[in-house]
PDB file of C-alpha atoms in Angstrom:
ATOM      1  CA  UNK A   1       0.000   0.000   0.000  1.00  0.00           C
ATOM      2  CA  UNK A   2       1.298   3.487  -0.889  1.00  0.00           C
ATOM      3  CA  UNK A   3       1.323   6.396   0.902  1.00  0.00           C
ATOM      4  CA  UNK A   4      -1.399   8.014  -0.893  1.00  0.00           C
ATOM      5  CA  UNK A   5      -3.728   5.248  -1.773  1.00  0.00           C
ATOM      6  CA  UNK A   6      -6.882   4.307  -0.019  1.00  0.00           C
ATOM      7  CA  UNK A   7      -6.595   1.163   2.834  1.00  0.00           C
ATOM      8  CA  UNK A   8      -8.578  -1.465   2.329  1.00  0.00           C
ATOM      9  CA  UNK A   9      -9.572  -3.142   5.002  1.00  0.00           C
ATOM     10  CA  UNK A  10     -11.759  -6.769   5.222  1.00  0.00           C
ATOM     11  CA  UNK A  11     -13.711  -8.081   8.553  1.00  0.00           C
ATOM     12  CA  UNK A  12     -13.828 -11.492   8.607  1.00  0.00           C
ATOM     13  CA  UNK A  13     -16.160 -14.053  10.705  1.00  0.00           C
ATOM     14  CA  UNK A  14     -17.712 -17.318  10.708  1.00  0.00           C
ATOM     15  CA  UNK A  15     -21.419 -16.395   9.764  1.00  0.00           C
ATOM     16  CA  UNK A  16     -20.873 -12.525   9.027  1.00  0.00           C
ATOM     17  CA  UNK A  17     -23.971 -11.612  10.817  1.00  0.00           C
ATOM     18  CA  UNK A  18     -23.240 -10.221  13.500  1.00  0.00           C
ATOM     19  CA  UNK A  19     -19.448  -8.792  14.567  1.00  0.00           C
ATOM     20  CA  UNK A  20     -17.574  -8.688  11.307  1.00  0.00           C
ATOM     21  CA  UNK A  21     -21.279  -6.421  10.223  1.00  0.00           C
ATOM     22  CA  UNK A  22     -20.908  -4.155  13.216  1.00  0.00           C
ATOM     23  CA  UNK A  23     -17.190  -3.583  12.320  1.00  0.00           C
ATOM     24  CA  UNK A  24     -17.607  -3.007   8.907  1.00  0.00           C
ATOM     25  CA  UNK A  25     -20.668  -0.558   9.678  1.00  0.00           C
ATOM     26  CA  UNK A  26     -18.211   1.359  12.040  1.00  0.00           C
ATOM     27  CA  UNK A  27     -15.657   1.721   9.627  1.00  0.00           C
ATOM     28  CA  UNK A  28     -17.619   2.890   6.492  1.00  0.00           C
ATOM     29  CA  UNK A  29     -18.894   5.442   8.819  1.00  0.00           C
ATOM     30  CA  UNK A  30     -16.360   6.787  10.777  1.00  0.00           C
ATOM     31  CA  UNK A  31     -13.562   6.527   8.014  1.00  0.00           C
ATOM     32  CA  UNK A  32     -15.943   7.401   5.173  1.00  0.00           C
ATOM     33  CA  UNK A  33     -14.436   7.141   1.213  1.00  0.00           C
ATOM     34  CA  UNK A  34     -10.856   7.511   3.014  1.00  0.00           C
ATOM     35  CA  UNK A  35     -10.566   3.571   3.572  1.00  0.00           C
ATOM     36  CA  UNK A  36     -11.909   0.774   1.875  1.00  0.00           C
ATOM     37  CA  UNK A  37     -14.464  -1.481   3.511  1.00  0.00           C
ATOM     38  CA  UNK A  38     -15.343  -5.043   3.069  1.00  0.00           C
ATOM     39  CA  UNK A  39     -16.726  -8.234   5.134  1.00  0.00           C
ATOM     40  CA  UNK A  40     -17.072 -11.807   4.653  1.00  0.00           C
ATOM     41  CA  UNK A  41     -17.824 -15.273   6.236  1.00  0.00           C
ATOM     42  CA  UNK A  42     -16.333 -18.212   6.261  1.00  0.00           C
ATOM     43  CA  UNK A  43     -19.755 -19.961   6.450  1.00  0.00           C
ATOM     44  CA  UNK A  44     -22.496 -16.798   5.799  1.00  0.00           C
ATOM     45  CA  UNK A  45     -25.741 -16.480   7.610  1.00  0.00           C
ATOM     46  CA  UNK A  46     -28.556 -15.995   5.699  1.00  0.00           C
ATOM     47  CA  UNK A  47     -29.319 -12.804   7.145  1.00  0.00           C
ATOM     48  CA  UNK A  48     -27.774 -10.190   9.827  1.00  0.00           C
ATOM     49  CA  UNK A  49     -28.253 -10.789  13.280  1.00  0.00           C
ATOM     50  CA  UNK A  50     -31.373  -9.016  14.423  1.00  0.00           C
ATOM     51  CA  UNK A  51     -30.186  -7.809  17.624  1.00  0.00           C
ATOM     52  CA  UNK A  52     -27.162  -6.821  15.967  1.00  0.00           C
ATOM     53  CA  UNK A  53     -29.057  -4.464  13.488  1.00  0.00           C
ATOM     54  CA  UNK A  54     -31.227  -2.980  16.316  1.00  0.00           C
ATOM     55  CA  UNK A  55     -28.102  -2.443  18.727  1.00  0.00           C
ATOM     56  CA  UNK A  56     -26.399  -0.884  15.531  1.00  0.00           C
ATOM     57  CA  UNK A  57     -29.103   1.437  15.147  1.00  0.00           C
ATOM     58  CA  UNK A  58     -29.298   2.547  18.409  1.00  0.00           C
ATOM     59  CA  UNK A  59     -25.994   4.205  17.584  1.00  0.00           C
ATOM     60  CA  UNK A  60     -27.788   5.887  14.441  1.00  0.00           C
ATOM     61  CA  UNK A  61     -26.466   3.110  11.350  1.00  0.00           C
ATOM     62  CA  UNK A  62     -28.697   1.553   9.538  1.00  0.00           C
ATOM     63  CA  UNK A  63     -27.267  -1.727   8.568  1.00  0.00           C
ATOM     64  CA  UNK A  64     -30.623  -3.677   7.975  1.00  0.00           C
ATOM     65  CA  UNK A  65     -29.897  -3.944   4.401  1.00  0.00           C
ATOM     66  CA  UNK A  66     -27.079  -5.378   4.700  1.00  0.00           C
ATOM     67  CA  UNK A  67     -26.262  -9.812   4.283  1.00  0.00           C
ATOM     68  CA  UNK A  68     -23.735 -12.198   4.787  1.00  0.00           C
ATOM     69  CA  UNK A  69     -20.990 -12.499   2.453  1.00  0.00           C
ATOM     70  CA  UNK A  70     -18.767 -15.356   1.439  1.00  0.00           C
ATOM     71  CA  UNK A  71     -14.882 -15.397   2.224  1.00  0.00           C
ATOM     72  CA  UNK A  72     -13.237 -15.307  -1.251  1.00  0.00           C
ATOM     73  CA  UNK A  73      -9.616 -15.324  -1.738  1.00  0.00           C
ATOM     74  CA  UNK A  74     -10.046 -12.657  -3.793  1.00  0.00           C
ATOM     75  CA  UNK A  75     -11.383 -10.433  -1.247  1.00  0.00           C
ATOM     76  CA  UNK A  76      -8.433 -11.161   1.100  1.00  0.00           C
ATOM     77  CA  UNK A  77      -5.746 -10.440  -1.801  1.00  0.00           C
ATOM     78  CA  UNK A  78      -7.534  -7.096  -2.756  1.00  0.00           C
ATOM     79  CA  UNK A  79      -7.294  -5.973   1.259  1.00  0.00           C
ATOM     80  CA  UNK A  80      -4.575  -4.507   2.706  1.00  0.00           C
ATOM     81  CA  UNK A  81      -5.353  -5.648   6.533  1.00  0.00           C
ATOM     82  CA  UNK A  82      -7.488  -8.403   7.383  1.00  0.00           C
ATOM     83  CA  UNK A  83      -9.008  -8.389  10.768  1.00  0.00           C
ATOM     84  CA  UNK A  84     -10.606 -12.064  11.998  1.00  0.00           C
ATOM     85  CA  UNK A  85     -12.721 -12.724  14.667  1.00  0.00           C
ATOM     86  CA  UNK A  86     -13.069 -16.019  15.421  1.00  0.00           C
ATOM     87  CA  UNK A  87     -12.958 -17.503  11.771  1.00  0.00           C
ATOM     88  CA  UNK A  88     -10.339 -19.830  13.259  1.00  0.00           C
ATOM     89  CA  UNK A  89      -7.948 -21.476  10.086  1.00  0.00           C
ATOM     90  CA  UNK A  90     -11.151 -20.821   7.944  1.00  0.00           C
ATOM     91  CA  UNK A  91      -9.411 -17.395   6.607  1.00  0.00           C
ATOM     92  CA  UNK A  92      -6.660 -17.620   4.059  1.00  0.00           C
ATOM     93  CA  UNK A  93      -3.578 -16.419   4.491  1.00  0.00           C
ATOM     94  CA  UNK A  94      -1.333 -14.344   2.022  1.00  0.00           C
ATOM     95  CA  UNK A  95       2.220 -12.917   2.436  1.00  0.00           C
ATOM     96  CA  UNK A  96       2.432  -8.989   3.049  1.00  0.00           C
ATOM     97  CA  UNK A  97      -0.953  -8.313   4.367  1.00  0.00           C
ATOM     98  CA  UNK A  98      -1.378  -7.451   7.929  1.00  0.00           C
ATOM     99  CA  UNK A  99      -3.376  -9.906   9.337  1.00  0.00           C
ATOM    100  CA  UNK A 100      -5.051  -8.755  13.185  1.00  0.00           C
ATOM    101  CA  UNK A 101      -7.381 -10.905  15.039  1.00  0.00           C
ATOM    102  CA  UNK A 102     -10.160  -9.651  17.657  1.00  0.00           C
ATOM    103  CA  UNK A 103     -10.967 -11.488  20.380  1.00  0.00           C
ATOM    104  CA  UNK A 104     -14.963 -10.661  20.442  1.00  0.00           C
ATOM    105  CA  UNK A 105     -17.624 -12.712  22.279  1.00  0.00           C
ATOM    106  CA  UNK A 106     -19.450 -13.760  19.626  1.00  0.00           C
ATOM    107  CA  UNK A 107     -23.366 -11.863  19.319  1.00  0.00           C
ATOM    108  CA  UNK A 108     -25.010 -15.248  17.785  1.00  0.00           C
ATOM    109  CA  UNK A 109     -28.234 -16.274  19.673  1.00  0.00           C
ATOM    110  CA  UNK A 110     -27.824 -13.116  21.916  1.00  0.00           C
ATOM    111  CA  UNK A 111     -29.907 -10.483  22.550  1.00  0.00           C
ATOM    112  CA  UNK A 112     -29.705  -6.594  22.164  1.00  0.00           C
ATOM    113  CA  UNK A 113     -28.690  -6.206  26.013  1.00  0.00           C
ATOM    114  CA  UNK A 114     -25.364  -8.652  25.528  1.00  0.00           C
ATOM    115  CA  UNK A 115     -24.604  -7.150  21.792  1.00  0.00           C
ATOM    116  CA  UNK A 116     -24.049  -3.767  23.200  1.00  0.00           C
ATOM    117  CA  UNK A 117     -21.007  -4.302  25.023  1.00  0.00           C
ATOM    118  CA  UNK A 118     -19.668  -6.418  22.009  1.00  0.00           C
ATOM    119  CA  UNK A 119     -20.658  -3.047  19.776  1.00  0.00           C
ATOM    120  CA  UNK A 120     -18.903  -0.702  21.988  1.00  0.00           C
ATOM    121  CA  UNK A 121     -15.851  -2.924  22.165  1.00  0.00           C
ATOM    122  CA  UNK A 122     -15.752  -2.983  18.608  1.00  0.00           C
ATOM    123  CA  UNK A 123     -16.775   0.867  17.645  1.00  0.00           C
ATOM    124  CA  UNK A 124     -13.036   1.665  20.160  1.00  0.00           C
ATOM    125  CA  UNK A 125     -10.803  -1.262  18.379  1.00  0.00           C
ATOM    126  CA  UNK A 126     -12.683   0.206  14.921  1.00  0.00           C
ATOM    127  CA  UNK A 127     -11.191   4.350  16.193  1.00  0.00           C
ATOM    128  CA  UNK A 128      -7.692   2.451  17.480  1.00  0.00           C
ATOM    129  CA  UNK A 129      -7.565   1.218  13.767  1.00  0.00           C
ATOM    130  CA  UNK A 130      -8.345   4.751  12.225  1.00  0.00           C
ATOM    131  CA  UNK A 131      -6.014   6.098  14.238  1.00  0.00           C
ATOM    132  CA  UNK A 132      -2.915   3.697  12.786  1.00  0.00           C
ATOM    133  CA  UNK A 133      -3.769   4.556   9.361  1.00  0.00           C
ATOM    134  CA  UNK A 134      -3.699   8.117  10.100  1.00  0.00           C
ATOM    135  CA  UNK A 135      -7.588   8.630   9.392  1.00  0.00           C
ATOM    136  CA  UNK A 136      -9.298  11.369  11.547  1.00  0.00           C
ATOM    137  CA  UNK A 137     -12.749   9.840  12.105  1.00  0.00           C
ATOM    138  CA  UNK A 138     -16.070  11.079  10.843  1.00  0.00           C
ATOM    139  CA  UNK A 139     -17.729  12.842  14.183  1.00  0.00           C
TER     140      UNK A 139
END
C-alpha cells in the first residue's frame, strides 16, 4: 500500500452476521471514502443478526440492508489488513498483508442487552484502527 492510496480493510467471521457487520458498519462510517471497507464469512448467515441491526441502530447506522458475504480469496488479496474474529484457520492467508485478530464474544443467539457491550468494544478497536492509518474519524 502506498502512501497516498486508499486502505482497504476486510472483517472477517464465521457467519458474518453479526461482529464482522458491526465492524464493517463502524468503519464505512467513521472513516468514510478515506478507507476501503469489506466483510465476509467463512460460512455466511442468511441474514444479519437481528439484535445486531437494532443495537447498531441505536448508535444511528442503519445496517438492515445489509447480508452475509462469502470469504473469497479474492477479497483477502484485494485488502490490505485483514481483521478475523473467530474464523479460526477458515481465513486464508497471504504474504504482506497485515493480518489482526479480535478477540470478540461472539453476538449469535444473543440479545440486544449482551450485543451492546460487544458493539462498543468494537466501535473503540474500529477508532484504534483509524487512528494507525492516520484517518481522523467522521464525528
Amino acid at each position: 500500500m502506498s502512501a497516498s492510496a486508499t486502505p482497504s480493510v476486510l472483517f472477517v467471521c464465521v457467519h458474518n452476521a453479526g461482529r464482522s457487520q458491526m465492524a464493517a458498519a463502524f468503519l464505512t462510517h467513521l472513516g468514510g471514502t478515506r478507507v476501503q471497507v469489506r466483510s465476509a464469512g467463512s460460512a455466511p448467515a442468511v441474514t444479519v443478526n437481528p439484535a445486531v441491526v437494532e443495537a447498531m441502530a441505536e448508535v444511528g447506522i442503519d445496517i438492515s440492508a445489509e447480508t452475509p458475504k462469502v470469504l473469497t480469496t479474492g477479497a483477502v488479496q484485494a485488502s490490505d489488513v485483514v481483521i478475523t474474529m473467530g474464523c479460526g484457520d477458515a481465513c486464508p492467508y497471504f504474504p504482506g498483508k497485515r493480518y489482526l485478530d479480535w478477540q470478540l464474544e461472539d453476538p449469535a443467539g444473543q440479545g440486544v442487552e449482551a450485543v451492546r457491550p460487544i458493539r462498543d468494544e468494537i466501535e473503540r478497536r474500529i477508532r484504534g484502527l483509524l487512528a494507525e492509518l492516520g484517518i481522523e474519524p467522521a464525528a
